[in-house]
Rosetta silent file (secondary structure, phi, psi, omega in degrees, C-alpha in Angstrom):
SEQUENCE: XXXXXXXXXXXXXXXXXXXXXXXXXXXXXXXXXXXXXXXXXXXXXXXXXXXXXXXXXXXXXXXXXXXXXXXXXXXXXXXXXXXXXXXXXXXXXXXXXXXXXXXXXXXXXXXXXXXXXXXXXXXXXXXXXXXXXXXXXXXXXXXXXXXXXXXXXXXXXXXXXXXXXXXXXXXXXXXXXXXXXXXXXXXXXXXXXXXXXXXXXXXXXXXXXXXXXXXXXXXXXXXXXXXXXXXXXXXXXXXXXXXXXXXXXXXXXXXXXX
SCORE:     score description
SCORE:     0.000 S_00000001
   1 L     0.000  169.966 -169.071  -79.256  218.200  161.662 S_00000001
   2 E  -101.620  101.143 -178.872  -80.470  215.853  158.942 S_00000001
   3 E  -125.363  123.912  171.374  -80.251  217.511  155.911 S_00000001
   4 E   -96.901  133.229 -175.887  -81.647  217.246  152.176 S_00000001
   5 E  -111.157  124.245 -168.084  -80.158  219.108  149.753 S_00000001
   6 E   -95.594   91.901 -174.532  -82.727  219.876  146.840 S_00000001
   7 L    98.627  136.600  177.276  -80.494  220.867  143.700 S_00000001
   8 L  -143.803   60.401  154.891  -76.955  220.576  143.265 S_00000001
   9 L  -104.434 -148.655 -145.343  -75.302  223.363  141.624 S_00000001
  10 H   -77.212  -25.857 -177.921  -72.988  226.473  142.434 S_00000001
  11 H  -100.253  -53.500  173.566  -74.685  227.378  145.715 S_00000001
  12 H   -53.934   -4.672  176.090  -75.623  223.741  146.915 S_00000001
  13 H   -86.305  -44.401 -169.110  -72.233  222.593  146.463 S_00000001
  14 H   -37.623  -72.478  172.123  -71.251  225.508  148.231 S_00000001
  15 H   -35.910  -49.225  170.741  -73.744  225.206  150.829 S_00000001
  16 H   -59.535  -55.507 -175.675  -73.301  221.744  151.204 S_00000001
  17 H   -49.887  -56.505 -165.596  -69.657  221.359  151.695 S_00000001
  18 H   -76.585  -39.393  175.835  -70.174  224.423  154.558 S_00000001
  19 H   -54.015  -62.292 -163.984  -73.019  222.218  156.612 S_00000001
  20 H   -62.277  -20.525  175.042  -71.165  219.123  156.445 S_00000001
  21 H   -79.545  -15.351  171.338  -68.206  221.075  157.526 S_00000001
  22 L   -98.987   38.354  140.467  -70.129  222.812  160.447 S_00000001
  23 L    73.319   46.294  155.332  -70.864  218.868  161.456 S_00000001
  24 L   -67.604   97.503 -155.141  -74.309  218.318  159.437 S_00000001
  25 E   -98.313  138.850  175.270  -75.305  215.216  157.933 S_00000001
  26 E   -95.250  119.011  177.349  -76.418  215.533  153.972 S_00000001
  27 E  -123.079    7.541  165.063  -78.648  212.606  153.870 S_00000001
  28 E  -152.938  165.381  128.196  -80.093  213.058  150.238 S_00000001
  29 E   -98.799  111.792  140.381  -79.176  214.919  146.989 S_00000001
  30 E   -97.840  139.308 -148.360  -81.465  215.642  144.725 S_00000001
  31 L  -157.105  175.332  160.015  -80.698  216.833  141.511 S_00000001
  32 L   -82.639  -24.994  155.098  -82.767  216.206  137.878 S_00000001
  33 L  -108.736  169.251  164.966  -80.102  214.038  136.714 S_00000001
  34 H   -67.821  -47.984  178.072  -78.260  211.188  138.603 S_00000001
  35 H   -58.215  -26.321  144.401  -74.885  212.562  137.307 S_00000001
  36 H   -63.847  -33.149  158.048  -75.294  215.581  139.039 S_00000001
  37 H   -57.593  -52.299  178.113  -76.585  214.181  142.264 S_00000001
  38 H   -57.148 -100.700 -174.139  -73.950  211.609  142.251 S_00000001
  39 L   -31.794 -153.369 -109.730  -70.993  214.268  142.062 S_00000001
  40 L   -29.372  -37.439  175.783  -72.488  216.404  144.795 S_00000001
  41 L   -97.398   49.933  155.007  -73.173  213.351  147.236 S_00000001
  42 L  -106.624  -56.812 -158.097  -69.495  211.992  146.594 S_00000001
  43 L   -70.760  -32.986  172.547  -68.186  215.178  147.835 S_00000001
  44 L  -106.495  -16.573  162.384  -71.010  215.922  151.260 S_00000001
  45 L    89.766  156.032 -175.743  -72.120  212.515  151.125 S_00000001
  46 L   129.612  162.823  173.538  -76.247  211.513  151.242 S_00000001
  47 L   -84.213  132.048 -155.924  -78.082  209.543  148.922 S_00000001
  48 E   -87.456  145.237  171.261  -77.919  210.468  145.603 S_00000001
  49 E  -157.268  157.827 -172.004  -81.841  210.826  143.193 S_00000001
  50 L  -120.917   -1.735 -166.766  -83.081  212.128  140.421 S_00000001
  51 L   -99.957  122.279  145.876  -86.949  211.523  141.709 S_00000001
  52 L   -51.091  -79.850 -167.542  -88.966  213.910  143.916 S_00000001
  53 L   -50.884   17.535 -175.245  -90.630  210.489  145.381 S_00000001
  54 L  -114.827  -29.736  155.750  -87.296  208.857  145.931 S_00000001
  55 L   -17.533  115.472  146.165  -86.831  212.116  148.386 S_00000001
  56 L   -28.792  133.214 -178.921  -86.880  211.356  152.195 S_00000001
  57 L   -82.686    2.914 -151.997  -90.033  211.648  153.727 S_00000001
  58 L  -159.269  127.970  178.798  -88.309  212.570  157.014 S_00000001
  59 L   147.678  155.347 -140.430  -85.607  215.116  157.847 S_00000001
  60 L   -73.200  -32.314 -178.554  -84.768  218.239  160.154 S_00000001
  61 L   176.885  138.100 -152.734  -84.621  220.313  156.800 S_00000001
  62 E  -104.449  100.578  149.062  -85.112  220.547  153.020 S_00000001
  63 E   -78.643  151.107 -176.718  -83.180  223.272  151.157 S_00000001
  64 E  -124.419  132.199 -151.679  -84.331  224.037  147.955 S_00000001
  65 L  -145.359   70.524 -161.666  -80.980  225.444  145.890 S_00000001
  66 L  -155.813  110.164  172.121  -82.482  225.504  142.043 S_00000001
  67 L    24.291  158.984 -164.697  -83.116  227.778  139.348 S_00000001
  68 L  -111.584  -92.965 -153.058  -85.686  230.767  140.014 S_00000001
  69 L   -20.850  -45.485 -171.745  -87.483  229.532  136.875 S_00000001
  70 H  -112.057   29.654 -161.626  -88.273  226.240  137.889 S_00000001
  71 H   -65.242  -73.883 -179.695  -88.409  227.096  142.124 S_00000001
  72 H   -21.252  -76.825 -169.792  -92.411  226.602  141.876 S_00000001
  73 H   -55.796  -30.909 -157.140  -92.659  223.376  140.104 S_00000001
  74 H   -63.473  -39.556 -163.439  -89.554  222.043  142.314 S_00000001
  75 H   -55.521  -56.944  177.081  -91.318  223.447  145.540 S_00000001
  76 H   -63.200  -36.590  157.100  -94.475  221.790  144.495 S_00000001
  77 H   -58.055  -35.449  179.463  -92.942  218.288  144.093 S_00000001
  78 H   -66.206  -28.068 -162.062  -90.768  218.357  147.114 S_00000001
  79 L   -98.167  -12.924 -158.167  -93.554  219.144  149.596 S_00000001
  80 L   -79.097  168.152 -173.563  -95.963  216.609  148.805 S_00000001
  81 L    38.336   40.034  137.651  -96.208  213.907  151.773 S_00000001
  82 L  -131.646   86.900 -178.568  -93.842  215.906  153.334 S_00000001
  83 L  -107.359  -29.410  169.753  -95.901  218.939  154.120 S_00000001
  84 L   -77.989   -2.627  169.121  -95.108  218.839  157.828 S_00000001
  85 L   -66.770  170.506  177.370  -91.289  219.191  157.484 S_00000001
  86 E  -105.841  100.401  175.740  -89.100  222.402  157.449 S_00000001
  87 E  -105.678  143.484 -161.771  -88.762  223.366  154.023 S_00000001
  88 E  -131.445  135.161  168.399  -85.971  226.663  152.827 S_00000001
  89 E  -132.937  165.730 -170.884  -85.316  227.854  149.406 S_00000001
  90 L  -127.576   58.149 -158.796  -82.317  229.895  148.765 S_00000001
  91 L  -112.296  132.104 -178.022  -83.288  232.385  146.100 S_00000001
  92 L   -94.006  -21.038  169.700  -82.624  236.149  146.825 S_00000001
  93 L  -102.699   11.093  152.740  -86.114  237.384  144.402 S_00000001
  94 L   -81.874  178.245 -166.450  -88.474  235.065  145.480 S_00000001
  95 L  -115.254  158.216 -163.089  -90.676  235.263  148.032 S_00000001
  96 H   -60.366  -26.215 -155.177  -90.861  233.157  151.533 S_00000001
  97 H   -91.634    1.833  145.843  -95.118  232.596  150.616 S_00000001
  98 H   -19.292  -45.201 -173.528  -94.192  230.331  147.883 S_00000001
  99 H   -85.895    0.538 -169.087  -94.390  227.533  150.069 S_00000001
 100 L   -77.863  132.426 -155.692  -97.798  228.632  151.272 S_00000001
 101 L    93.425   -5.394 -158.276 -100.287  225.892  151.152 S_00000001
 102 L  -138.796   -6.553  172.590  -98.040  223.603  150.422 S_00000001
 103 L   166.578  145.204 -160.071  -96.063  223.244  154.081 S_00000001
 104 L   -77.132   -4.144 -159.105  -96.789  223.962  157.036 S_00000001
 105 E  -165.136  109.454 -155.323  -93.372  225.258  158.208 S_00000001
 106 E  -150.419  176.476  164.810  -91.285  226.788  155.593 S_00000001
 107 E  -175.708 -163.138  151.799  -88.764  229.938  155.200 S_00000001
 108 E  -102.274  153.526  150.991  -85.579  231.490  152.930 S_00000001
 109 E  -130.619  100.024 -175.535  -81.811  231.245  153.539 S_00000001
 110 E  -108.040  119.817 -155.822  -80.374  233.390  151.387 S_00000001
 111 E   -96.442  119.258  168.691  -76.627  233.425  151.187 S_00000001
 112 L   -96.651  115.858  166.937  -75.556  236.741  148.831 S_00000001
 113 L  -163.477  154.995  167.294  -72.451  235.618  147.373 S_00000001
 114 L   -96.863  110.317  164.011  -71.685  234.651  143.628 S_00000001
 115 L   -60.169  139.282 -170.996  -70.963  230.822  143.420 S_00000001
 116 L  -154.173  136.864  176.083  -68.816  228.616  141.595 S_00000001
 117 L   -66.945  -45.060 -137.425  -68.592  224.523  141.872 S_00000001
 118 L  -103.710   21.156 -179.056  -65.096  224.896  140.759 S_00000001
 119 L  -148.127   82.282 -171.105  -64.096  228.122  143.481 S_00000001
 120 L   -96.123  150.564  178.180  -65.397  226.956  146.656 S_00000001
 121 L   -77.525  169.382 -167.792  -66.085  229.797  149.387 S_00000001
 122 L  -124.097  104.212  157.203  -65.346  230.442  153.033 S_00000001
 123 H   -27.302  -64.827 -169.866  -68.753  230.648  154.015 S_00000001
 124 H   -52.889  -10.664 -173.788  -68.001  232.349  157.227 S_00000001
 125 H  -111.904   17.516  179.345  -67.349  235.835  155.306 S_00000001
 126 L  -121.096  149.748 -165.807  -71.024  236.141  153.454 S_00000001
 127 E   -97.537  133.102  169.043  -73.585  238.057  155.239 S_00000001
 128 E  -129.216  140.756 -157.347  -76.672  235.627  155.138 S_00000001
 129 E   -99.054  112.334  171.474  -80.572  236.762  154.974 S_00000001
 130 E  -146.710  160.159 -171.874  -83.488  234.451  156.542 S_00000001
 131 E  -142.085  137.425  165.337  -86.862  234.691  157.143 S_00000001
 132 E  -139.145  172.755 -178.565  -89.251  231.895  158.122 S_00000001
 133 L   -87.002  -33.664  172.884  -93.538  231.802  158.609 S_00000001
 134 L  -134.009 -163.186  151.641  -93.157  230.306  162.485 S_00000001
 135 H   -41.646  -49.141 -158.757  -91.091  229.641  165.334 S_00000001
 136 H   -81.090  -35.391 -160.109  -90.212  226.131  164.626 S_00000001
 137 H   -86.248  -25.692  172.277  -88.829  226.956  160.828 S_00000001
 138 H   -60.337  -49.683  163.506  -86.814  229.966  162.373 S_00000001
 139 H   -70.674  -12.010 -171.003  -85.016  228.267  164.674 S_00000001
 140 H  -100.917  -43.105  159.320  -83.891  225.572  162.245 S_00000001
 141 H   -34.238  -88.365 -174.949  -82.872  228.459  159.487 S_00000001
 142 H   -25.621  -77.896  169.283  -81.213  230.144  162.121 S_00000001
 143 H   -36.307  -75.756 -160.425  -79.247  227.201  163.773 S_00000001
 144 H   -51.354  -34.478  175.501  -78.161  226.100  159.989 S_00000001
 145 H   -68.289  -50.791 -157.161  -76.890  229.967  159.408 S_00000001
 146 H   -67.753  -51.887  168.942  -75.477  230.773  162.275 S_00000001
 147 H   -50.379  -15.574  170.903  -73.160  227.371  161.958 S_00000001
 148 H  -113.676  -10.737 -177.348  -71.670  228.638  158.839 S_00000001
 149 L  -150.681  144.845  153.786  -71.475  232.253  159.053 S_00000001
 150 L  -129.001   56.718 -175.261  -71.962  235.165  161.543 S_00000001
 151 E  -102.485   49.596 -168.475  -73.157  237.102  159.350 S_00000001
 152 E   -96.958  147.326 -178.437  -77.159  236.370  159.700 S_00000001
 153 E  -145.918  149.429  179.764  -79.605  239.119  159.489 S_00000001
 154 E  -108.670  152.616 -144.937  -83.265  238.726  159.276 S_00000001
 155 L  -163.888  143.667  152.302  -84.812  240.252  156.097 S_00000001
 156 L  -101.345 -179.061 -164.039  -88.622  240.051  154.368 S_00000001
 157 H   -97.265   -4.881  167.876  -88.978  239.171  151.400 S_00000001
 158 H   -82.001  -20.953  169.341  -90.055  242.489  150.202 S_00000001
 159 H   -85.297  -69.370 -170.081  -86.475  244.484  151.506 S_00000001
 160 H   -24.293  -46.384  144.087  -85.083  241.128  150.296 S_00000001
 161 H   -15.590  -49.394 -174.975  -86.102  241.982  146.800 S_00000001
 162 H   -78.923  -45.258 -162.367  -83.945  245.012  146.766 S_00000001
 163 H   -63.647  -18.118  172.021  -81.399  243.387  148.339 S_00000001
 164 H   -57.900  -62.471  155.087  -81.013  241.230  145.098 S_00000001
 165 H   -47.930  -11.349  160.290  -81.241  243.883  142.920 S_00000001
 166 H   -74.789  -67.847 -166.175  -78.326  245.847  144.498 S_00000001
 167 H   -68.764  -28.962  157.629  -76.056  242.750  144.200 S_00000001
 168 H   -36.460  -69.415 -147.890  -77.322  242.451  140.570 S_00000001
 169 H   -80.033  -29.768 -174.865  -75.413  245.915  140.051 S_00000001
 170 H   -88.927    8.918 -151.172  -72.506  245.271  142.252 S_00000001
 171 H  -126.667  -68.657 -137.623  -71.954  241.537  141.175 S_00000001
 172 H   -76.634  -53.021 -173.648  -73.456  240.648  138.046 S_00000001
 173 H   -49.769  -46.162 -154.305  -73.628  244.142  135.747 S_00000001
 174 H   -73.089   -8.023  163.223  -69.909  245.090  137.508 S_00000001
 175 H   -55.834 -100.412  173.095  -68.774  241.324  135.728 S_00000001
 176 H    12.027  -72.751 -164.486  -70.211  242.668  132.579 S_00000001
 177 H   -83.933  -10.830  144.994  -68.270  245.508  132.350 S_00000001
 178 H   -44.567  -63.951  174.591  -65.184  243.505  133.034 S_00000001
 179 H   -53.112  -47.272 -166.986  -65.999  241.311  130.133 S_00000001
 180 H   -62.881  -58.283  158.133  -66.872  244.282  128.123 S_00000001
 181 H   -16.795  -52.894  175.127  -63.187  245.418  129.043 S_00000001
 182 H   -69.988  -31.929 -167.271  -61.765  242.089  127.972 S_00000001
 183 H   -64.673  -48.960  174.727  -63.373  242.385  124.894 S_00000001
 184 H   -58.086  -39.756 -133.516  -61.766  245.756  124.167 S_00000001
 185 H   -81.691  -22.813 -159.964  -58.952  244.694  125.411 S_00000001
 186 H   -79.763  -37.052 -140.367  -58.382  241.149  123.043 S_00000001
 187 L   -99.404   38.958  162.004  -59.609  242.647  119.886 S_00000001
 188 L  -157.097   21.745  156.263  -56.471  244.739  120.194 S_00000001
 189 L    92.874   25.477  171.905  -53.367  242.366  121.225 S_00000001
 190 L  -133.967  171.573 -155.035  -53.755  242.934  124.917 S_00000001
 191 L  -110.540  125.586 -149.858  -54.457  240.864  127.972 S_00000001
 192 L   -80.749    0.835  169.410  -57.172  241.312  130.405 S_00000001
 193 L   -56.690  -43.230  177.721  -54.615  240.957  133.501 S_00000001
 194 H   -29.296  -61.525  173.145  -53.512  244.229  133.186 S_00000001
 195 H   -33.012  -65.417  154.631  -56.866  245.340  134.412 S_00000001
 196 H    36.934  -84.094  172.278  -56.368  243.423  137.637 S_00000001
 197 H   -56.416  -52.803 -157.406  -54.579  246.096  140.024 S_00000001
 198 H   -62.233  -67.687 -164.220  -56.876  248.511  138.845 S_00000001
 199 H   -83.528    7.650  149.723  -59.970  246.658  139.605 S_00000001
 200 H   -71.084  -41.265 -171.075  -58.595  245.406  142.717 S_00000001
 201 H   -70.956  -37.480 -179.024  -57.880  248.560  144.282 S_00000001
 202 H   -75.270   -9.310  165.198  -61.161  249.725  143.359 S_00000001
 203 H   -53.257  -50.175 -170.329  -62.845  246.990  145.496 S_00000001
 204 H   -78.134  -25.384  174.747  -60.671  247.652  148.417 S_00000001
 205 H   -32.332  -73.672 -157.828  -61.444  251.216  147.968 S_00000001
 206 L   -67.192    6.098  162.968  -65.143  250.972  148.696 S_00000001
 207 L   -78.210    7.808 -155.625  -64.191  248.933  152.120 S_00000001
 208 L  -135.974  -38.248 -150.963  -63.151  252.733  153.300 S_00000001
 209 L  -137.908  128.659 -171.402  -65.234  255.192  151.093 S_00000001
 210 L   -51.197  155.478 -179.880  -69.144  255.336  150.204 S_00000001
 211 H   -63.788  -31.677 -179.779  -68.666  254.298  146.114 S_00000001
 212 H   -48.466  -54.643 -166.283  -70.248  257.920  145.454 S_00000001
 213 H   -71.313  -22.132 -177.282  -66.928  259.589  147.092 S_00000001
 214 H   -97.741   34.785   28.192  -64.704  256.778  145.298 S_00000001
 215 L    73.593   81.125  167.616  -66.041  257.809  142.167 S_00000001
 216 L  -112.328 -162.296  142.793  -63.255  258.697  139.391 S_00000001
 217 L   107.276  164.061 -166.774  -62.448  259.150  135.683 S_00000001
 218 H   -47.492  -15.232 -169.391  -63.672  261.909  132.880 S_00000001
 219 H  -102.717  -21.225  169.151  -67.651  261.574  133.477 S_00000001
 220 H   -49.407  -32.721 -179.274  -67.210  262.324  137.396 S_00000001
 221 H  -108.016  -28.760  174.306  -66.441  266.369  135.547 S_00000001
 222 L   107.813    0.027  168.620  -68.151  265.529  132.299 S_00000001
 223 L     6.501   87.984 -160.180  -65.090  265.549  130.295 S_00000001
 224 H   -69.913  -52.544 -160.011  -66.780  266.121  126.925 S_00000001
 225 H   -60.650  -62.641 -136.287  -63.327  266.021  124.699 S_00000001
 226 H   -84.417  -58.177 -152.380  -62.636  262.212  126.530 S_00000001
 227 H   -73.330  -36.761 -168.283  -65.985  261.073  126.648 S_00000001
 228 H   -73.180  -23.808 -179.156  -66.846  261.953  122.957 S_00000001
 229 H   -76.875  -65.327 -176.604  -63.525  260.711  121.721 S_00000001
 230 H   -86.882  -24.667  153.861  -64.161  256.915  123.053 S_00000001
 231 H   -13.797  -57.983 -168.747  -67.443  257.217  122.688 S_00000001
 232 H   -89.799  -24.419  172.156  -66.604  257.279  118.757 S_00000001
 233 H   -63.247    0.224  174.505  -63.725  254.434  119.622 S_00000001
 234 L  -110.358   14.778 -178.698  -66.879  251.933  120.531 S_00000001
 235 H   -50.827  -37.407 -163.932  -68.920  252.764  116.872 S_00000001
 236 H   -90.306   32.395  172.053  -68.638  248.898  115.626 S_00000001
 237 H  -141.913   82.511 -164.391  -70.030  247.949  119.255 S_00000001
 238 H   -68.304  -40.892 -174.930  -73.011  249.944  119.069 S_00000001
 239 H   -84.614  -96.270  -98.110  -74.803  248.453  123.106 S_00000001
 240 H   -78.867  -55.888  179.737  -71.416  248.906  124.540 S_00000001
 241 H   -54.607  -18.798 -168.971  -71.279  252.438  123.268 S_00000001
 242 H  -104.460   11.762  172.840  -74.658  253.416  124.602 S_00000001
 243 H   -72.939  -38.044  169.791  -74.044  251.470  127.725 S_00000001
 244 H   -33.137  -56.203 -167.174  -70.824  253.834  127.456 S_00000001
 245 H   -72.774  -61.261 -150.762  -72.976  256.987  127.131 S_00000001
 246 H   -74.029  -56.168  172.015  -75.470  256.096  129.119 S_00000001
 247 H   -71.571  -41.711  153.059  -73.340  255.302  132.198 S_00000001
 248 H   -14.793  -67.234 -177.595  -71.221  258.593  131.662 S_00000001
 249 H   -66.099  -39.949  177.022  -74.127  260.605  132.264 S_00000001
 250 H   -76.666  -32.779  175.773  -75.250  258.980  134.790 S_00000001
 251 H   -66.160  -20.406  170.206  -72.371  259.280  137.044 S_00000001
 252 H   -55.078  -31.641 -151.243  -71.919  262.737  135.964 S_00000001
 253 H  -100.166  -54.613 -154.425  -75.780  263.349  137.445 S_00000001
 254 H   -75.623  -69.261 -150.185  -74.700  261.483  140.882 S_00000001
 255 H   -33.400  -56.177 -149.818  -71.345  263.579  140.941 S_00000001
 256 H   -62.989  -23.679 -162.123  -73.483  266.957  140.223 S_00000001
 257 H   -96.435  -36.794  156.536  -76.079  265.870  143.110 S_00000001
 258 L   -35.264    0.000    0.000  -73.206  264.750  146.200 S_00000001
């Protein structure tokens, strides 16, 4: 297929890279600057713009890959004089009826993975989520998933919703408390590698065991004497401690109710 890529950051490079490699042609970039277009059409190739009207008027299908903030206005620029094309945005909390009114044949592809320009992904191992409004935009969704992964599942956007929020907690918060780790760990002469094994193993754990049953450490029993003790080692981090607290208890609550 003929494909414009709308936005060129950590998931459209991704994204991009995996079409052209499943034998796609990228026949625009758009981006808000030229210097970002330009790098992204070096590496998948396409014409590079900084213009909505500098856009093709004509191609099999427009992803839209761009901030949740600014999805609307982009959506609304993108569609005009092309309203009869197959337009996609790739956002896991917005919703499919964005586009409504605004093209006739529209849908999501939502990839859940966490993205990096500079860590590109093997596509083929992320479970991917679409939805479309007809026939015609489903089949084009579809085809484009199904060539990079075969992991496709059809989703609305109201379970889709959820489904964000869950990877918030396993992706973004479980980062967090790495960094919060590193933090402890620098402002006392040690190195955040260490961690590593630990939080490897606990990954591969939960490929064998629901996370409730892999579930370990002093707050699984309530450990008062442990938990009260670092509790008062996090005083000059005041959020960390009541994140500290706060999460304690709750797994202690999950423990008591398994």
């Amino acid at each position: 297929m003929r494909i414009v890529l709308i936005g060129a950051g950590r998931l459209a490079t991704n994204l991009g890279i995996a079409l052209k490699g499943a034998g796609h042609e990228i026949i625009c970039v758009y981006s808000r600057t030229m210097e970002s277009a330009g790098a992204l059409s070096e590496v998948v190739g396409g014409q590079p713009v900084n213009r909505a009207e500098d856009i093709p008027v004509e191609a099999d299908a427009y992803i839209i890959s761009v901030k949740d903030a600014v999805l609307a206005e982009v959506v609304s620029a993108v569609t005009k004089g092309r309203e009869t094309q197959v337009f996609m945005h790739t956002a896991g909390s917005m919703p499919m009826e964005m586009f409504k009114g605004m093209a006739l044949h529209y849908g999501v592809f939502y990839p859940m993975q966490s993205f990096s320009k500079h860590r590109i992904v093997d596509f083929a191992e992320i479970p991917t989520f679409i939805e479309a409004n007809d026939a015609m935009a489903m089949e084009k969704i579809r085809r484009l998933a199904e060539g990079v992964t075969s992991h496709v599942y059809e989703l609305s956007s109201e379970d889709r919703q959820y489904l964000h929020l869950a990877a918030v907690f396993a992706c973004n918060f479980a980062n967090h408390c790495f960094a919060m780790a590193a933090e402890i760990l620098e402002e006392h002469g040690m190195n955040f590698d260490v961690m590593l094994p630990l939080i490897d193993e606990t990954a591969r754990k939960v490929h064998q065991l629901h996370p409730l049953q892999a579930q370990t450490g002093p707050a699984v029993r309530y450990d008062e004497n442990v938990i009260l003790h670092q509790a008062q080692l996090l005083q000059g981090h005041p959020f960390m401690k009541d994140i500290y607290e706060r999460m304690s208890l709750h797994i202690h609550q999950k423990a008591e109710k398994k």
